[in-house]
Coordinates of C-alpha atoms in Angstrom, one line a residue:
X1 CA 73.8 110.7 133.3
X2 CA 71.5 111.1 136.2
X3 CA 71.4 107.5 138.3
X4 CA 68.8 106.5 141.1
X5 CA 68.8 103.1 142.9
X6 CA 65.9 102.1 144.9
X7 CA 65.4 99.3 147.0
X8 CA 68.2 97.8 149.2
X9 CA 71.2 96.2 147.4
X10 CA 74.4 96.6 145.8
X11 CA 74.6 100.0 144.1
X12 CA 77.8 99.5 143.0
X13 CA 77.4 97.2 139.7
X14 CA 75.1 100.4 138.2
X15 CA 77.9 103.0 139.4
X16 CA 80.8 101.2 137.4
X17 CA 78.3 100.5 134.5
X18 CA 77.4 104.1 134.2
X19 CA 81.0 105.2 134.4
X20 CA 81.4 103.2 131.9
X21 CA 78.9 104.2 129.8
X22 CA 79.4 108.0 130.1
X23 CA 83.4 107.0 128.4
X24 CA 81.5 107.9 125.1
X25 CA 77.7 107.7 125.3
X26 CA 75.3 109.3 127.6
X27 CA 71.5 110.0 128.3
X28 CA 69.4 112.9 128.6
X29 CA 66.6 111.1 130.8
X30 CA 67.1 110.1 134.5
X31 CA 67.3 106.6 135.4
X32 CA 66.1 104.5 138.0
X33 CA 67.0 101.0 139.1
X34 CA 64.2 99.0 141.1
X35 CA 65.7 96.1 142.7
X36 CA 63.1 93.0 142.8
X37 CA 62.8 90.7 145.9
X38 CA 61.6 87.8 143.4
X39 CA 64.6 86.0 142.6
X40 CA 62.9 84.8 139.1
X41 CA 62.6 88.9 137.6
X42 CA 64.1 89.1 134.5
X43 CA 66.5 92.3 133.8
X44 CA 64.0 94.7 131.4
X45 CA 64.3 98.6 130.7
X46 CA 60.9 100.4 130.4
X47 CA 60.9 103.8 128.6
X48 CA 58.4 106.4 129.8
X49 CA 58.6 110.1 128.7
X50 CA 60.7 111.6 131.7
X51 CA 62.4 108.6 132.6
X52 CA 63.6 105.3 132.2
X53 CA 63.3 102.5 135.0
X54 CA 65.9 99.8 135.2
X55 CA 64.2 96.4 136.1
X56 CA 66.3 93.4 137.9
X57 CA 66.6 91.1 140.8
X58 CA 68.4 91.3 143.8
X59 CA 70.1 88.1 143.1
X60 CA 71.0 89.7 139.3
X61 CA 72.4 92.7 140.9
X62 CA 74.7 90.7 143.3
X63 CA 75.7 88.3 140.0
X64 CA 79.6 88.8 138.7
X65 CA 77.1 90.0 135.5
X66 CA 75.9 92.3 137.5
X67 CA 77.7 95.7 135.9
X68 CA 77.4 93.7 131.9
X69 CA 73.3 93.6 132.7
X70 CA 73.2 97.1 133.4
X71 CA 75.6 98.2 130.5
X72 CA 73.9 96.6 128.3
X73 CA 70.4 97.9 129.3
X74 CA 71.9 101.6 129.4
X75 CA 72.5 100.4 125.6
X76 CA 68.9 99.8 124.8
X77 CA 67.9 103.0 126.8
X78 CA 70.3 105.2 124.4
X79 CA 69.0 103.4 121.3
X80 CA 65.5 104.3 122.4
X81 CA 66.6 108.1 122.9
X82 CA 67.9 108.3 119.8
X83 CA 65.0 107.2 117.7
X84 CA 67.2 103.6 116.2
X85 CA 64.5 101.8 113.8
X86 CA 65.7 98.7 115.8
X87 CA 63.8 100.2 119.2
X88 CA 61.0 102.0 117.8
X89 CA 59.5 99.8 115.6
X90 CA 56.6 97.8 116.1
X91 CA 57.4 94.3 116.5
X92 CA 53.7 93.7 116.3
X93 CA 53.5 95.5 113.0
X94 CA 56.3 93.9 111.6
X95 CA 55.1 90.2 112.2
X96 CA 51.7 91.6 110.5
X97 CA 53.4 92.3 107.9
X98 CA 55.4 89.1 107.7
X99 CA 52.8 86.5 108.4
X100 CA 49.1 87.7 107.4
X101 CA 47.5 85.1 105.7
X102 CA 49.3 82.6 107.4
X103 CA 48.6 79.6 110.0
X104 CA 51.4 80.1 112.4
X105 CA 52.0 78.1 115.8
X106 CA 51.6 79.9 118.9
X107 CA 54.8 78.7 120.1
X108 CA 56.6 80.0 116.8
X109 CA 54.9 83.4 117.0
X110 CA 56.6 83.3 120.6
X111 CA 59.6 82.7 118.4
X112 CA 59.4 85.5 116.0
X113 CA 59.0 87.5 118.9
X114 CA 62.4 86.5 120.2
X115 CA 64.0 86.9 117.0
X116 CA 62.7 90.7 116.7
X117 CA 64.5 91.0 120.2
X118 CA 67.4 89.5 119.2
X119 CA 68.2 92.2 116.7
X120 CA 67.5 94.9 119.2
X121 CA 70.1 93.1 120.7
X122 CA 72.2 93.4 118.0
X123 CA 72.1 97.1 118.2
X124 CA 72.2 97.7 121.6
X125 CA 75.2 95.5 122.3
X126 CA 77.0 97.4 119.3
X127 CA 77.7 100.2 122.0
X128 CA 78.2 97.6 125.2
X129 CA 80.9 95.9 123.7
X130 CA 82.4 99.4 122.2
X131 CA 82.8 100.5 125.6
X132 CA 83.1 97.6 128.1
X133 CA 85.1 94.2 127.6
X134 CA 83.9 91.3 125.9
X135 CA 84.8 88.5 127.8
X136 CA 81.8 87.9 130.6
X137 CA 78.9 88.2 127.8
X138 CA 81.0 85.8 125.8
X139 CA 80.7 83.1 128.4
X140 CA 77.6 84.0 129.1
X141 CA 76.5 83.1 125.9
X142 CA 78.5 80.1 126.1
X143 CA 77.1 78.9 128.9
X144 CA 73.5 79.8 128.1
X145 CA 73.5 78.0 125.1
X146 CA 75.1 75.0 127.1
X147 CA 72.0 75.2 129.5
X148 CA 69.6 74.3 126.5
X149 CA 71.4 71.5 125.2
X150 CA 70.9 67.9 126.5
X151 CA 74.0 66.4 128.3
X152 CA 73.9 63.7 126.0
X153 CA 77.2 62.4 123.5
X154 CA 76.0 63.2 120.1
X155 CA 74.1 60.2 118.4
X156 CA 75.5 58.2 116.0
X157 CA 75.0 59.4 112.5
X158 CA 72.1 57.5 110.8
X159 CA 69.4 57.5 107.2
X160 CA 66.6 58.8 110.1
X161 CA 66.8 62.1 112.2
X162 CA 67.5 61.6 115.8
X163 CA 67.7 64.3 117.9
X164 CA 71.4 65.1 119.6
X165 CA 69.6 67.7 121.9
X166 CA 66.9 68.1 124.6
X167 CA 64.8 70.2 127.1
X168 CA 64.5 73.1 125.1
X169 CA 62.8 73.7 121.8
X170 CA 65.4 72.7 119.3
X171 CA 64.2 75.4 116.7
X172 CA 64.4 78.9 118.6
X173 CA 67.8 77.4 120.3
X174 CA 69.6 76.7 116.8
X175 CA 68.3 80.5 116.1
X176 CA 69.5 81.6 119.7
X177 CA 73.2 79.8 118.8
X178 CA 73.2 81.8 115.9
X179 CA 72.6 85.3 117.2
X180 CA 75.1 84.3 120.0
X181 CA 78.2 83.6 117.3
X182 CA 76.9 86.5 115.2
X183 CA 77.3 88.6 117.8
X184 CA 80.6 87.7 119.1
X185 CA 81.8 87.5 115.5
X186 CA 80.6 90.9 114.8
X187 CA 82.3 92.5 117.8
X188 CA 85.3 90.3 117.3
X189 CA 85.4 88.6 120.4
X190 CA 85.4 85.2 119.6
X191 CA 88.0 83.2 118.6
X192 CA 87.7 80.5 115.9
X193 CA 88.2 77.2 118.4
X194 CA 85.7 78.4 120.9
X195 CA 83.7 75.8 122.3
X196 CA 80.4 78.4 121.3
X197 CA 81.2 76.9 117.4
X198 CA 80.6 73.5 118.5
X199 CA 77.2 74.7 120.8
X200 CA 76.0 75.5 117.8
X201 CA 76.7 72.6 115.7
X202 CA 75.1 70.6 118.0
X203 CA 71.8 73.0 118.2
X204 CA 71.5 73.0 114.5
X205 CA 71.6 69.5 113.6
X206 CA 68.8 69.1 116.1
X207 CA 66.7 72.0 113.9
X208 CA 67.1 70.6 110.6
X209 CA 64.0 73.2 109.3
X210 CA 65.8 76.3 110.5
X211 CA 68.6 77.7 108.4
X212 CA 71.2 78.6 111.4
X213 CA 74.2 79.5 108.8
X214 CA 71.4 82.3 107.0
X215 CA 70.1 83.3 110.4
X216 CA 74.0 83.8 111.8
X217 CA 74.4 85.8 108.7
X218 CA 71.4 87.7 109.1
X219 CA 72.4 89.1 112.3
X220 CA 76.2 89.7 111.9
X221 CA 75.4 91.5 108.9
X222 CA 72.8 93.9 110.0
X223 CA 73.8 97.1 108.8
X224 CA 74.8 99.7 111.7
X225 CA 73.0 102.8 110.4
X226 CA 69.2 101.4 108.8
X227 CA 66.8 103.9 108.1
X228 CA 63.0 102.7 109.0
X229 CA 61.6 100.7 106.3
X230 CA 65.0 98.8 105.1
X231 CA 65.1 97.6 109.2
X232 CA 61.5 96.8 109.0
X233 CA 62.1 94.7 105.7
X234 CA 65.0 92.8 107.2
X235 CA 62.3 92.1 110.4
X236 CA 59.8 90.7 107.7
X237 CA 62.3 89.0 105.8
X238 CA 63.7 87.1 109.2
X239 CA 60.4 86.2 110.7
X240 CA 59.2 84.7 107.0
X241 CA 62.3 82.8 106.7
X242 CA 62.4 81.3 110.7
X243 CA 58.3 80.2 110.0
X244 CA 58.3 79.3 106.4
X245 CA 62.4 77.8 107.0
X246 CA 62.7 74.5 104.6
X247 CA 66.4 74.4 106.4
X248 CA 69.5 74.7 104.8
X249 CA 69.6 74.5 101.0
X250 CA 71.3 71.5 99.9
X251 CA 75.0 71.8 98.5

């Protein structure tokens, strides 16, 4: 695996990473790391036809996450290579599909957009946690999820919603809770007292339209080897049932 890191920083974190990696994947296309100066950059691969280019801040690349970012980006870069229907489908086509005819907010189209991520995510992170430790992205997600809930004790229960969460939208970050235990759950890297359970509790009481048990489902149980169109059905399904979501069915 052919590694190039430009700009002044820490090479290091990318080194270990692609040690890592090559333990049992590798790539046939060269990659380079840019190092940003703005301290705001979010980590992002772009794929081009000779190459792919590893996008992240300075301050990223001097983070204890440091090596875990670029693990898991050489993930998505080696789904990309080999053709997975989880990195070369359309997400545009997909939320066609899913919502023509309908009226959809522009901040839940932002949403569906997310979720389509999220099971790239899915995918990718099958190989990062199949070669690299658990335990960092674990409280990451922990303490990501944390971040979007309100510091607030939980209201008392009452006949009339009122919300135990604030800041960010209450919808996506009962979805975003989700993903995060499916994900541990499916790499089996969570245990079952782990503060993420009650994260999530929290996020999905505040989200009574969103379904976040079908959603956690959804992604745990994505199936590792999907040919094109079933991965594109389970992307329609998920985007109908996150904007047409009447919560969770009643007991």
């Amino acid at each position: 695996m052919e590694l190039h890191v430009q700009g002044t920083g820490p090479a290091a974190p990318f080194l270990s990473a692609r040690d890592l990696f090559e333990t049992e994947h590798d790539l046939s296309l060269p990659v380079r790391v840019r190092l940003r100066d703005d301290p705001d950059e979010r980590t992002w691969a772009g794929h081009y036809d000779d190459r792919h280019v590893l996008n992240i801040s300075r301050r990223a690349a001097s983070s204890a996450m440091a090596r875990e970012l670029a693990l898991h980006e050489f993930a998505h870069m080696a789904r990309y290579e080999e053709d997975h229907p989880s990195h070369v489908q359309s997400i545009e086509e997909a939320l066609y599909l899913a919502l023509a005819g309908r009226d959809v907010e522009r901040r839940k189209l932002a949403h569906c957009f997310q979720i389509a991520n999220h099971m790239k995510d899915i995918y990718a992170d099958d190989i990062t946690l199949s070669v690299g430790p658990g335990e960092k992205l674990l409280s990451y997600l922990e303490s990501s999820l944390a971040a979007a809930i309100a510091d607030r004790a939980r209201a008392t229960p009452r006949d009339d919603f009122e919300r135990v969460t604030t800041g960010a939208d209450p919808d996506i970050t009962a979805v975003n809770a989700a993903f995060a235990l499916a994900l541990a759950e499916r790499n089996d890297i969570i245990d079952e007292d782990h503060r993420l359970y009650d994260l999530a509790d929290a996020a999905a009481v505040d989200a009574p339209s969103v379904d976040a048990d079908e959603f956690r489902t959804r992604f745990r149980e994505l199936g590792h080897d999907p040919d094109p169109s079933g991965y594109r059905r389970h992307l329609v399904q998920a985007t109908r049932s996150y904007v047409d979501g009447d919560g969770p069915a009643a007991d």
